[in-house]
GROMACS .gro file of N, CA and C in nm:
model
  495
    1MET      N    1   1.167   0.350  -4.258
    1MET     CA    2   1.170   0.244  -4.172
    1MET      C    3   1.131   0.229  -4.065
    2PRO      N    4   1.074   0.191  -3.945
    2PRO     CA    5   1.071   0.238  -3.792
    2PRO      C    6   1.136   0.184  -3.784
    3GLU      N    7   1.268   0.221  -3.679
    3GLU     CA    8   1.337   0.183  -3.577
    3GLU      C    9   1.261   0.113  -3.428
    4PRO      N   10   1.291   0.043  -3.421
    4PRO     CA   11   1.264  -0.088  -3.320
    4PRO      C   12   1.296  -0.018  -3.190
    5LYS      N   13   1.215  -0.017  -3.116
    5LYS     CA   14   1.138   0.052  -2.973
    5LYS      C   15   1.245  -0.023  -2.898
    6GLN      N   16   1.333   0.040  -2.782
    6GLN     CA   17   1.413   0.003  -2.761
    6GLN      C   18   1.335  -0.096  -2.553
    7SER      N   19   1.306  -0.160  -2.500
    7SER     CA   20   1.318  -0.210  -2.417
    7SER      C   21   1.332  -0.111  -2.279
    8PRO      N   22   1.205  -0.046  -2.179
    8PRO     CA   23   1.274   0.008  -2.081
    8PRO      C   24   1.328  -0.068  -1.971
    9ILE      N   25   1.332  -0.229  -1.965
    9ILE     CA   26   1.402  -0.250  -1.854
    9ILE      C   27   1.597  -0.277  -1.879
   10ARG      N   28   1.615  -0.271  -1.774
   10ARG     CA   29   1.729  -0.248  -1.756
   10ARG      C   30   1.818  -0.413  -1.744
   11PRO      N   31   1.946  -0.395  -1.788
   11PRO     CA   32   1.979  -0.520  -1.767
   11PRO      C   33   2.004  -0.579  -1.623
   12THR      N   34   1.961  -0.631  -1.499
   12THR     CA   35   2.020  -0.692  -1.406
   12THR      C   36   2.155  -0.647  -1.344
   13ASN      N   37   2.172  -0.592  -1.223
   13ASN     CA   38   2.273  -0.545  -1.212
   13ASN      C   39   2.341  -0.620  -1.067
   14ASP      N   40   2.420  -0.603  -0.978
   14ASP     CA   41   2.491  -0.598  -0.816
   14ASP      C   42   2.373  -0.460  -0.751
   15LYS      N   43   2.400  -0.303  -0.820
   15LYS     CA   44   2.345  -0.232  -0.799
   15LYS      C   45   2.153  -0.249  -0.792
   16ALA      N   46   2.100  -0.290  -0.871
   16ALA     CA   47   1.991  -0.302  -0.824
   16ALA      C   48   1.907  -0.456  -0.784
   17ARG      N   49   2.030  -0.514  -0.792
   17ARG     CA   50   2.001  -0.623  -0.642
   17ARG      C   51   1.963  -0.598  -0.515
   18ALA      N   52   2.126  -0.537  -0.509
   18ALA     CA   53   2.103  -0.482  -0.322
   18ALA      C   54   1.972  -0.375  -0.298
   19LEU      N   55   1.905  -0.278  -0.417
   19LEU     CA   56   1.859  -0.167  -0.365
   19LEU      C   57   1.720  -0.252  -0.325
   20ALA      N   58   1.689  -0.340  -0.435
   20ALA     CA   59   1.549  -0.475  -0.466
   20ALA      C   60   1.586  -0.504  -0.272
   21ARG      N   61   1.691  -0.572  -0.243
   21ARG     CA   62   1.703  -0.659  -0.107
   21ARG      C   63   1.649  -0.554   0.016
   22ASN      N   64   1.722  -0.400  -0.035
   22ASN     CA   65   1.700  -0.323   0.102
   22ASN      C   66   1.559  -0.268   0.060
   23LEU      N   67   1.470  -0.255  -0.035
   23LEU     CA   68   1.352  -0.216  -0.001
   23LEU      C   69   1.292  -0.337   0.086
   24ILE      N   70   1.304  -0.426   0.041
   24ILE     CA   71   1.232  -0.583   0.141
   24ILE      C   72   1.270  -0.564   0.279
   25ILE      N   73   1.407  -0.528   0.316
   25ILE     CA   74   1.448  -0.572   0.438
   25ILE      C   75   1.395  -0.462   0.528
   26SER      N   76   1.413  -0.291   0.449
   26SER     CA   77   1.322  -0.219   0.537
   26SER      C   78   1.200  -0.211   0.526
   27ALA      N   79   1.105  -0.249   0.446
   27ALA     CA   80   0.967  -0.259   0.412
   27ALA      C   81   0.855  -0.250   0.534
   28ARG      N   82   0.812  -0.151   0.583
   28ARG     CA   83   0.720  -0.221   0.739
   28ARG      C   84   0.599  -0.237   0.705
   29PHE      N   85   0.517  -0.170   0.606
   29PHE     CA   86   0.434  -0.183   0.543
   29PHE      C   87   0.438  -0.190   0.354
   30GLY      N   88   0.258  -0.265   0.322
   30GLY     CA   89   0.340  -0.232   0.161
   30GLY      C   90   0.185  -0.253   0.136
   31ALA      N   91   0.174  -0.268  -0.017
   31ALA     CA   92   0.038  -0.317  -0.071
   31ALA      C   93   0.056  -0.457  -0.093
   32LEU      N   94  -0.074  -0.495  -0.060
   32LEU     CA   95  -0.087  -0.624  -0.081
   32LEU      C   96  -0.185  -0.687  -0.213
   33GLY      N   97  -0.174  -0.736  -0.279
   33GLY     CA   98  -0.304  -0.753  -0.410
   33GLY      C   99  -0.348  -0.931  -0.392
   34VAL      N  100  -0.430  -0.885  -0.386
   34VAL     CA  101  -0.544  -1.050  -0.401
   34VAL      C  102  -0.573  -1.057  -0.491
   35LEU      N  103  -0.675  -1.226  -0.486
   35LEU     CA  104  -0.817  -1.213  -0.632
   35LEU      C  105  -0.878  -1.277  -0.507
   36GLU      N  106  -0.986  -1.199  -0.535
   36GLU     CA  107  -1.103  -1.231  -0.441
   36GLU      C  108  -1.205  -1.407  -0.449
   37PRO      N  109  -1.231  -1.481  -0.463
   37PRO     CA  110  -1.288  -1.573  -0.396
   37PRO      C  111  -1.394  -1.579  -0.481
   38LYS      N  112  -1.499  -1.523  -0.468
   38LYS     CA  113  -1.635  -1.526  -0.560
   38LYS      C  114  -1.610  -1.484  -0.653
   39ASP      N  115  -1.520  -1.352  -0.745
   39ASP     CA  116  -1.521  -1.361  -0.905
   39ASP      C  117  -1.444  -1.341  -0.945
   40GLY      N  118  -1.294  -1.319  -0.850
   40GLY     CA  119  -1.149  -1.300  -0.908
   40GLY      C  120  -1.177  -1.203  -0.910
   41PHE      N  121  -1.224  -1.085  -0.859
   41PHE     CA  122  -1.164  -0.950  -0.897
   41PHE      C  123  -1.061  -0.918  -0.783
   42PRO      N  124  -0.922  -0.813  -0.815
   42PRO     CA  125  -0.886  -0.810  -0.782
   42PRO      C  126  -0.902  -0.666  -0.667
   43MET      N  127  -0.826  -0.742  -0.558
   43MET     CA  128  -0.843  -0.634  -0.448
   43MET      C  129  -0.692  -0.592  -0.336
   44VAL      N  130  -0.705  -0.436  -0.309
   44VAL     CA  131  -0.546  -0.392  -0.261
   44VAL      C  132  -0.610  -0.352  -0.142
   45THR      N  133  -0.466  -0.409  -0.066
   45THR     CA  134  -0.511  -0.364   0.094
   45THR      C  135  -0.392  -0.391   0.163
   46ARG      N  136  -0.341  -0.254   0.256
   46ARG     CA  137  -0.223  -0.254   0.347
   46ARG      C  138  -0.173  -0.348   0.437
   47VAL      N  139  -0.063  -0.400   0.418
   47VAL     CA  140  -0.055  -0.506   0.547
   47VAL      C  141   0.068  -0.436   0.611
   48ALA      N  142   0.145  -0.453   0.766
   48ALA     CA  143   0.240  -0.516   0.800
   48ALA      C  144   0.308  -0.575   0.720
   49ILE      N  145   0.494  -0.580   0.692
   49ILE     CA  146   0.560  -0.614   0.689
   49ILE      C  147   0.719  -0.682   0.740
   50GLY      N  148   0.717  -0.767   0.792
   50GLY     CA  149   0.840  -0.781   0.772
   50GLY      C  150   0.927  -0.899   0.768
   51THR      N  151   1.083  -0.951   0.766
   51THR     CA  152   1.091  -1.056   0.701
   51THR      C  153   1.106  -1.213   0.771
   52ALA      N  154   1.089  -1.326   0.724
   52ALA     CA  155   1.148  -1.389   0.835
   52ALA      C  156   1.331  -1.448   0.869
   53PRO      N  157   1.313  -1.437   0.953
   53PRO     CA  158   1.428  -1.504   1.052
   53PRO      C  159   1.583  -1.538   0.968
   54ASP      N  160   1.481  -1.698   0.900
   54ASP     CA  161   1.606  -1.772   0.881
   54ASP      C  162   1.628  -1.717   0.690
   55ASP      N  163   1.546  -1.701   0.612
   55ASP     CA  164   1.554  -1.638   0.490
   55ASP      C  165   1.578  -1.468   0.464
   56GLY      N  166   1.527  -1.421   0.507
   56GLY     CA  167   1.427  -1.275   0.475
   56GLY      C  168   1.403  -1.267   0.371
   57SER      N  169   1.288  -1.357   0.349
   57SER     CA  170   1.162  -1.336   0.300
   57SER      C  171   1.051  -1.235   0.341
   58PRO      N  172   0.952  -1.206   0.270
   58PRO     CA  173   0.900  -1.119   0.348
   58PRO      C  174   0.765  -1.232   0.448
   59ILE      N  175   0.757  -1.186   0.508
   59ILE     CA  176   0.629  -1.245   0.599
   59ILE      C  177   0.522  -1.117   0.614
   60THR      N  178   0.403  -1.173   0.666
   60THR     CA  179   0.313  -1.022   0.729
   60THR      C  180   0.227  -1.125   0.845
   61LEU      N  181   0.175  -1.058   0.927
   61LEU     CA  182   0.082  -1.169   1.020
   61LEU      C  183  -0.068  -1.112   1.019
   62ILE      N  184  -0.135  -1.156   0.974
   62ILE     CA  185  -0.260  -1.180   0.932
   62ILE      C  186  -0.398  -1.214   1.043
   63SER      N  187  -0.520  -1.166   1.010
   63SER     CA  188  -0.625  -1.249   1.058
   63SER      C  189  -0.729  -1.336   0.994
   64SER      N  190  -0.717  -1.431   1.038
   64SER     CA  191  -0.830  -1.540   0.946
   64SER      C  192  -0.957  -1.408   0.932
   65LEU      N  193  -1.019  -1.320   1.015
   65LEU     CA  194  -1.137  -1.280   0.971
   65LEU      C  195  -1.144  -1.172   0.845
   66SER      N  196  -1.007  -1.172   0.836
   66SER     CA  197  -0.991  -1.035   0.733
   66SER      C  198  -1.039  -1.138   0.563
   67ALA      N  199  -1.062  -1.034   0.485
   67ALA     CA  200  -1.107  -1.050   0.358
   67ALA      C  201  -0.996  -1.089   0.269
   68HIS      N  202  -0.868  -1.012   0.299
   68HIS     CA  203  -0.741  -1.083   0.268
   68HIS      C  204  -0.670  -1.222   0.268
   69THR      N  205  -0.729  -1.274   0.407
   69THR     CA  206  -0.684  -1.407   0.406
   69THR      C  207  -0.757  -1.500   0.381
   70GLN      N  208  -0.878  -1.438   0.338
   70GLN     CA  209  -0.929  -1.557   0.291
   70GLN      C  210  -0.931  -1.567   0.106
   71ALA      N  211  -0.887  -1.457   0.070
   71ALA     CA  212  -0.858  -1.493  -0.058
   71ALA      C  213  -0.717  -1.517  -0.107
   72LEU      N  214  -0.612  -1.549   0.008
   72LEU     CA  215  -0.512  -1.604   0.003
   72LEU      C  216  -0.518  -1.735   0.052
   73LYS      N  217  -0.605  -1.805   0.086
   73LYS     CA  218  -0.610  -1.901   0.133
   73LYS      C  219  -0.679  -1.958   0.006
   74HIS      N  220  -0.808  -1.878  -0.072
   74HIS     CA  221  -0.839  -1.962  -0.156
   74HIS      C  222  -0.736  -1.983  -0.302
   75THR      N  223  -0.656  -1.848  -0.331
   75THR     CA  224  -0.561  -1.847  -0.420
   75THR      C  225  -0.450  -1.802  -0.363
   76PRO      N  226  -0.322  -1.832  -0.346
   76PRO     CA  227  -0.268  -1.812  -0.266
   76PRO      C  228  -0.139  -1.734  -0.404
   77HIS      N  229  -0.128  -1.722  -0.527
   77HIS     CA  230  -0.060  -1.584  -0.589
   77HIS      C  231  -0.067  -1.446  -0.506
   78ALA      N  232  -0.006  -1.390  -0.492
   78ALA     CA  233  -0.054  -1.221  -0.457
   78ALA      C  234   0.079  -1.208  -0.448
   79SER      N  235   0.082  -1.045  -0.489
   79SER     CA  236   0.174  -0.941  -0.560
   79SER      C  237   0.185  -0.843  -0.400
   80LEU      N  238   0.314  -0.804  -0.401
   80LEU     CA  239   0.302  -0.763  -0.272
   80LEU      C  240   0.356  -0.619  -0.317
   81LEU      N  241   0.362  -0.476  -0.359
   81LEU     CA  242   0.432  -0.324  -0.337
   81LEU      C  243   0.487  -0.253  -0.241
   82LEU      N  244   0.645  -0.259  -0.211
   82LEU     CA  245   0.712  -0.254  -0.129
   82LEU      C  246   0.800  -0.098  -0.167
   83GLY      N  247   0.774  -0.046  -0.026
   83GLY     CA  248   0.887   0.120  -0.111
   83GLY      C  249   0.793   0.235  -0.079
   84GLU      N  250   0.804   0.346   0.005
   84GLU     CA  251   0.747   0.434   0.072
   84GLU      C  252   0.860   0.514   0.002
   85PRO      N  253   0.734   0.700  -0.029
   85PRO     CA  254   0.766   0.801  -0.111
   85PRO      C  255   0.877   0.895   0.008
   86LYS      N  256   0.939   0.975  -0.067
   86LYS     CA  257   0.972   1.026   0.055
   86LYS      C  258   0.884   1.144   0.116
   87ASP      N  259   0.932   1.243   0.200
   87ASP     CA  260   0.853   1.386   0.235
   87ASP      C  261   0.861   1.431   0.115
   88LEU      N  262   0.992   1.448   0.067
   88LEU     CA  263   0.974   1.553  -0.083
   88LEU      C  264   1.011   1.514  -0.224
   89GLY      N  265   0.970   1.538  -0.292
   89GLY     CA  266   0.974   1.500  -0.424
   89GLY      C  267   0.835   1.452  -0.491
   90ASP      N  268   0.852   1.403  -0.645
   90ASP     CA  269   0.734   1.317  -0.730
   90ASP      C  270   0.757   1.199  -0.644
   91PRO      N  271   0.662   1.128  -0.581
   91PRO     CA  272   0.641   1.070  -0.501
   91PRO      C  273   0.687   0.918  -0.600
   92LEU      N  274   0.667   0.973  -0.776
   92LEU     CA  275   0.704   0.857  -0.824
   92LEU      C  276   0.833   0.804  -0.882
   93THR      N  277   0.881   0.895  -0.853
   93THR     CA  278   1.044   0.926  -0.874
   93THR      C  279   1.108   0.829  -0.784
   94HIS      N  280   1.030   0.772  -0.703
   94HIS     CA  281   1.179   0.705  -0.503
   94HIS      C  282   1.186   0.579  -0.598
   95PRO      N  283   1.197   0.498  -0.520
   95PRO     CA  284   1.277   0.344  -0.562
   95PRO      C  285   1.111   0.206  -0.493
   96ARG      N  286   1.055   0.192  -0.577
   96ARG     CA  287   0.951   0.059  -0.517
   96ARG      C  288   0.999  -0.066  -0.594
   97ILE      N  289   0.946  -0.174  -0.534
   97ILE     CA  290   0.951  -0.296  -0.574
   97ILE      C  291   0.766  -0.394  -0.599
   98THR      N  292   0.748  -0.434  -0.664
   98THR     CA  293   0.636  -0.546  -0.675
   98THR      C  294   0.708  -0.692  -0.689
   99LEU      N  295   0.612  -0.738  -0.591
   99LEU     CA  296   0.677  -0.887  -0.589
   99LEU      C  297   0.581  -0.954  -0.588
  100GLN      N  298   0.623  -1.062  -0.708
  100GLN     CA  299   0.522  -1.186  -0.725
  100GLN      C  300   0.538  -1.292  -0.691
  101CYS      N  301   0.414  -1.335  -0.559
  101CYS     CA  302   0.451  -1.397  -0.447
  101CYS      C  303   0.369  -1.578  -0.435
  102GLN      N  304   0.436  -1.670  -0.387
  102GLN     CA  305   0.336  -1.757  -0.371
  102GLN      C  306   0.276  -1.762  -0.160
  103ALA      N  307   0.175  -1.749  -0.094
  103ALA     CA  308   0.137  -1.729   0.007
  103ALA      C  309   0.186  -1.853   0.075
  104ASN      N  310   0.244  -1.814   0.189
  104ASN     CA  311   0.246  -2.001   0.239
  104ASN      C  312   0.222  -2.005   0.418
  105PHE      N  313   0.060  -2.000   0.456
  105PHE     CA  314   0.021  -1.959   0.580
  105PHE      C  315   0.157  -2.119   0.675
  106ILE      N  316   0.160  -2.000   0.794
  106ILE     CA  317   0.243  -2.087   0.828
  106ILE      C  318   0.197  -2.153   1.045
  107ASP      N  319   0.212  -2.279   1.070
  107ASP     CA  320   0.116  -2.325   1.195
  107ASP      C  321   0.162  -2.256   1.274
  108PRO      N  322   0.000  -2.173   1.367
  108PRO     CA  323   0.061  -2.157   1.445
  108PRO      C  324   0.147  -2.199   1.562
  109THR      N  325   0.121  -2.376   1.574
  109THR     CA  326   0.173  -2.418   1.690
  109THR      C  327   0.324  -2.498   1.570
  110SER      N  328   0.339  -2.411   1.521
  110SER     CA  329   0.516  -2.525   1.489
  110SER      C  330   0.572  -2.426   1.539
  111GLU      N  331   0.742  -2.463   1.544
  111GLU     CA  332   0.873  -2.371   1.603
  111GLU      C  333   0.912  -2.276   1.476
  112THR      N  334   0.917  -2.314   1.374
  112THR     CA  335   0.899  -2.127   1.268
  112THR      C  336   0.827  -2.016   1.284
  113HIS      N  337   0.663  -2.070   1.345
  113HIS     CA  338   0.606  -1.960   1.419
  113HIS      C  339   0.700  -1.912   1.519
  114LYS      N  340   0.742  -1.994   1.616
  114LYS     CA  341   0.770  -1.922   1.689
  114LYS      C  342   0.876  -1.817   1.719
  115LYS      N  343   0.986  -1.883   1.602
  115LYS     CA  344   1.075  -1.792   1.563
  115LYS      C  345   1.038  -1.684   1.543
  116MET      N  346   0.992  -1.687   1.424
  116MET     CA  347   0.895  -1.561   1.330
  116MET      C  348   0.782  -1.469   1.478
  117ARG      N  349   0.755  -1.519   1.515
  117ARG     CA  350   0.710  -1.436   1.653
  117ARG      C  351   0.813  -1.348   1.712
  118GLN      N  352   0.886  -1.432   1.793
  118GLN     CA  353   1.066  -1.335   1.802
  118GLN      C  354   1.088  -1.250   1.736
  119HIS      N  355   1.059  -1.261   1.578
  119HIS     CA  356   1.186  -1.145   1.524
  119HIS      C  357   1.065  -1.054   1.483
  120TYR      N  358   0.920  -1.083   1.465
  120TYR     CA  359   0.894  -0.995   1.445
  120TYR      C  360   0.811  -0.873   1.520
  121LEU      N  361   0.871  -0.927   1.654
  121LEU     CA  362   0.839  -0.852   1.808
  121LEU      C  363   0.974  -0.727   1.760
  122LEU      N  364   1.054  -0.768   1.748
  122LEU     CA  365   1.139  -0.664   1.739
  122LEU      C  366   1.153  -0.554   1.643
  123THR      N  367   1.090  -0.545   1.485
  123THR     CA  368   1.050  -0.478   1.423
  123THR      C  369   0.959  -0.418   1.413
  124HIS      N  370   0.806  -0.540   1.484
  124HIS     CA  371   0.682  -0.415   1.504
  124HIS      C  372   0.640  -0.495   1.660
  125PRO      N  373   0.745  -0.364   1.729
  125PRO     CA  374   0.629  -0.393   1.926
  125PRO      C  375   0.521  -0.396   1.922
  126LYS      N  376   0.429  -0.359   1.872
  126LYS     CA  377   0.319  -0.305   1.864
  126LYS      C  378   0.177  -0.407   1.843
  127SER      N  379   0.248  -0.468   1.767
  127SER     CA  380   0.230  -0.632   1.751
  127SER      C  381   0.153  -0.672   1.884
  128LYS      N  382   0.256  -0.644   2.009
  128LYS     CA  383   0.255  -0.709   2.086
  128LYS      C  384   0.083  -0.731   2.149
  129LEU      N  385   0.017  -0.637   2.127
  129LEU     CA  386  -0.134  -0.615   2.149
  129LEU      C  387  -0.180  -0.734   2.092
  130TYR      N  388  -0.188  -0.778   1.926
  130TYR     CA  389  -0.293  -0.854   1.877
  130TYR      C  390  -0.220  -1.022   1.841
  131ILE      N  391  -0.071  -0.981   1.859
  131ILE     CA  392   0.002  -1.143   1.771
  131ILE      C  393  -0.067  -1.257   1.832
  132ASP      N  394  -0.056  -1.313   1.977
  132ASP     CA  395  -0.115  -1.377   2.020
  132ASP      C  396  -0.271  -1.443   2.028
  133PHE      N  397  -0.309  -1.361   1.973
  133PHE     CA  398  -0.522  -1.384   1.950
  133PHE      C  399  -0.501  -1.516   1.845
  134ALA      N  400  -0.632  -1.568   1.903
  134ALA     CA  401  -0.640  -1.712   1.795
  134ALA      C  402  -0.658  -1.703   1.626
  135ASP      N  403  -0.728  -1.572   1.660
  135ASP     CA  404  -0.736  -1.566   1.469
  135ASP      C  405  -0.613  -1.480   1.394
  136PHE      N  406  -0.502  -1.476   1.453
  136PHE     CA  407  -0.389  -1.448   1.371
  136PHE      C  408  -0.239  -1.556   1.355
  137CYS      N  409  -0.227  -1.543   1.219
  137CYS     CA  410  -0.085  -1.648   1.164
  137CYS      C  411  -0.013  -1.549   1.091
  138PHE      N  412   0.088  -1.651   1.101
  138PHE     CA  413   0.159  -1.533   0.912
  138PHE      C  414   0.176  -1.605   0.809
  139VAL      N  415   0.252  -1.564   0.757
  139VAL     CA  416   0.182  -1.555   0.578
  139VAL      C  417   0.329  -1.552   0.561
  140ARG      N  418   0.413  -1.646   0.539
  140ARG     CA  419   0.561  -1.629   0.442
  140ARG      C  420   0.491  -1.629   0.287
  141PHE      N  421   0.589  -1.513   0.188
  141PHE     CA  422   0.552  -1.483   0.078
  141PHE      C  423   0.661  -1.553   0.035
  142SER      N  424   0.658  -1.653  -0.100
  142SER     CA  425   0.779  -1.710  -0.172
  142SER      C  426   0.782  -1.671  -0.293
  143VAL      N  427   0.865  -1.546  -0.287
  143VAL     CA  428   0.901  -1.416  -0.408
  143VAL      C  429   0.927  -1.552  -0.573
  144GLN      N  430   0.846  -1.511  -0.637
  144GLN     CA  431   0.913  -1.603  -0.797
  144GLN      C  432   0.924  -1.521  -0.856
  145ARG      N  433   0.928  -1.399  -0.867
  145ARG     CA  434   0.998  -1.307  -0.962
  145ARG      C  435   0.956  -1.148  -0.889
  146ALA      N  436   1.052  -1.047  -0.962
  146ALA     CA  437   0.998  -0.871  -0.916
  146ALA      C  438   1.015  -0.838  -1.033
  147TYR      N  439   0.933  -0.690  -1.003
  147TYR     CA  440   1.011  -0.534  -1.026
  147TYR      C  441   1.032  -0.429  -0.970
  148LEU      N  442   1.141  -0.385  -1.013
  148LEU     CA  443   1.201  -0.300  -0.954
  148LEU      C  444   1.173  -0.172  -1.028
  149ASN      N  445   1.164  -0.053  -0.968
  149ASN     CA  446   1.159   0.061  -1.063
  149ASN      C  447   1.231   0.098  -0.931
  150GLY      N  448   1.407   0.174  -0.997
  150GLY     CA  449   1.452   0.274  -0.921
  150GLY      C  450   1.462   0.413  -0.880
  151GLY      N  451   1.354   0.458  -0.945
  151GLY     CA  452   1.436   0.555  -0.976
  151GLY      C  453   1.321   0.603  -1.140
  152PHE      N  454   1.301   0.712  -1.159
  152PHE     CA  455   1.258   0.742  -1.325
  152PHE      C  456   1.363   0.717  -1.389
  153GLY      N  457   1.345   0.626  -1.537
  153GLY     CA  458   1.477   0.579  -1.593
  153GLY      C  459   1.531   0.412  -1.537
  154LYS      N  460   1.497   0.412  -1.417
  154LYS     CA  461   1.555   0.252  -1.415
  154LYS      C  462   1.487   0.166  -1.362
  155ALA      N  463   1.421   0.099  -1.483
  155ALA     CA  464   1.267  -0.011  -1.454
  155ALA      C  465   1.452  -0.158  -1.444
  156PHE      N  466   1.343  -0.282  -1.372
  156PHE     CA  467   1.437  -0.341  -1.362
  156PHE      C  468   1.348  -0.527  -1.343
  157GLN      N  469   1.380  -0.600  -1.403
  157GLN     CA  470   1.318  -0.753  -1.358
  157GLN      C  471   1.419  -0.831  -1.319
  158LEU      N  472   1.335  -0.927  -1.188
  158LEU     CA  473   1.477  -0.980  -1.133
  158LEU      C  474   1.389  -1.097  -1.096
  159THR      N  475   1.465  -1.202  -1.056
  159THR     CA  476   1.439  -1.352  -1.045
  159THR      C  477   1.428  -1.362  -0.796
  160ALA      N  478   1.385  -1.492  -0.868
  160ALA     CA  479   1.410  -1.487  -0.691
  160ALA      C  480   1.519  -1.488  -0.655
  161ALA      N  481   1.576  -1.565  -0.725
  161ALA     CA  482   1.777  -1.580  -0.703
  161ALA      C  483   1.822  -1.469  -0.725
  162ASP      N  484   1.788  -1.323  -0.788
  162ASP     CA  485   1.805  -1.241  -0.732
  162ASP      C  486   1.821  -1.155  -0.628
  163LEU      N  487   1.733  -1.150  -0.524
  163LEU     CA  488   1.691  -1.128  -0.427
  163LEU      C  489   1.720  -1.235  -0.268
  164THR      N  490   1.836  -1.335  -0.337
  164THR     CA  491   1.880  -1.371  -0.196
  164THR      C  492   2.059  -1.362  -0.193
  165ASN      N  493   2.042  -1.318  -0.065
  165ASN     CA  494   2.203  -1.247  -0.013
  165ASN      C  495   2.289  -1.404  -0.125
   0.00000   0.00000   0.00000
C-alpha cells in the first residue's frame, strides 16, 4: 500500500509571519497579476509598491492610462508577488510571498490620499515627478490570503490575520 503523501505546506508559525510581514514592508517593487477585461487572460506587470501609513497594507501608485489599471477597475481581484532575489545564489531559494488581494482605488481628493501621498514620497522620492499628475491614483490592496515561500522546503499558507501586527 502506498504511503500517504506529506503536504509540503508547513504549519504557520511566528517566524513565518514575521518573514511575510518583512517582505511586504521592505518591498519597493513587485509583480502585479490582473485579468484582462476583454478576454479574462492573466497579465503580469511590474509596479512600485509601498505600504499604507495607517495599516501597513500594500499600496501602489498607478496611472489610469495603464492596461493593469483598467483591468483592476473591471475585476478588482489581483495577485502581488513580492521579494527580490539577492545577488548571490539560486533565485528560487530566496524568500518571496504571493498575496491574493482585492484592489481598492483611493479617491484622489480624500484625506486618505493626502496621507498616502506624504508617506509614499518618503520611500519613493522619485515619484515626486508624477505623483500629482491627474491620471495617477493610489490603490490599496486588501490581502485575503498569502502564500509564503521562505526558501527551499519552507512553504506556508497565511491568512490576512497572519499579516497584521
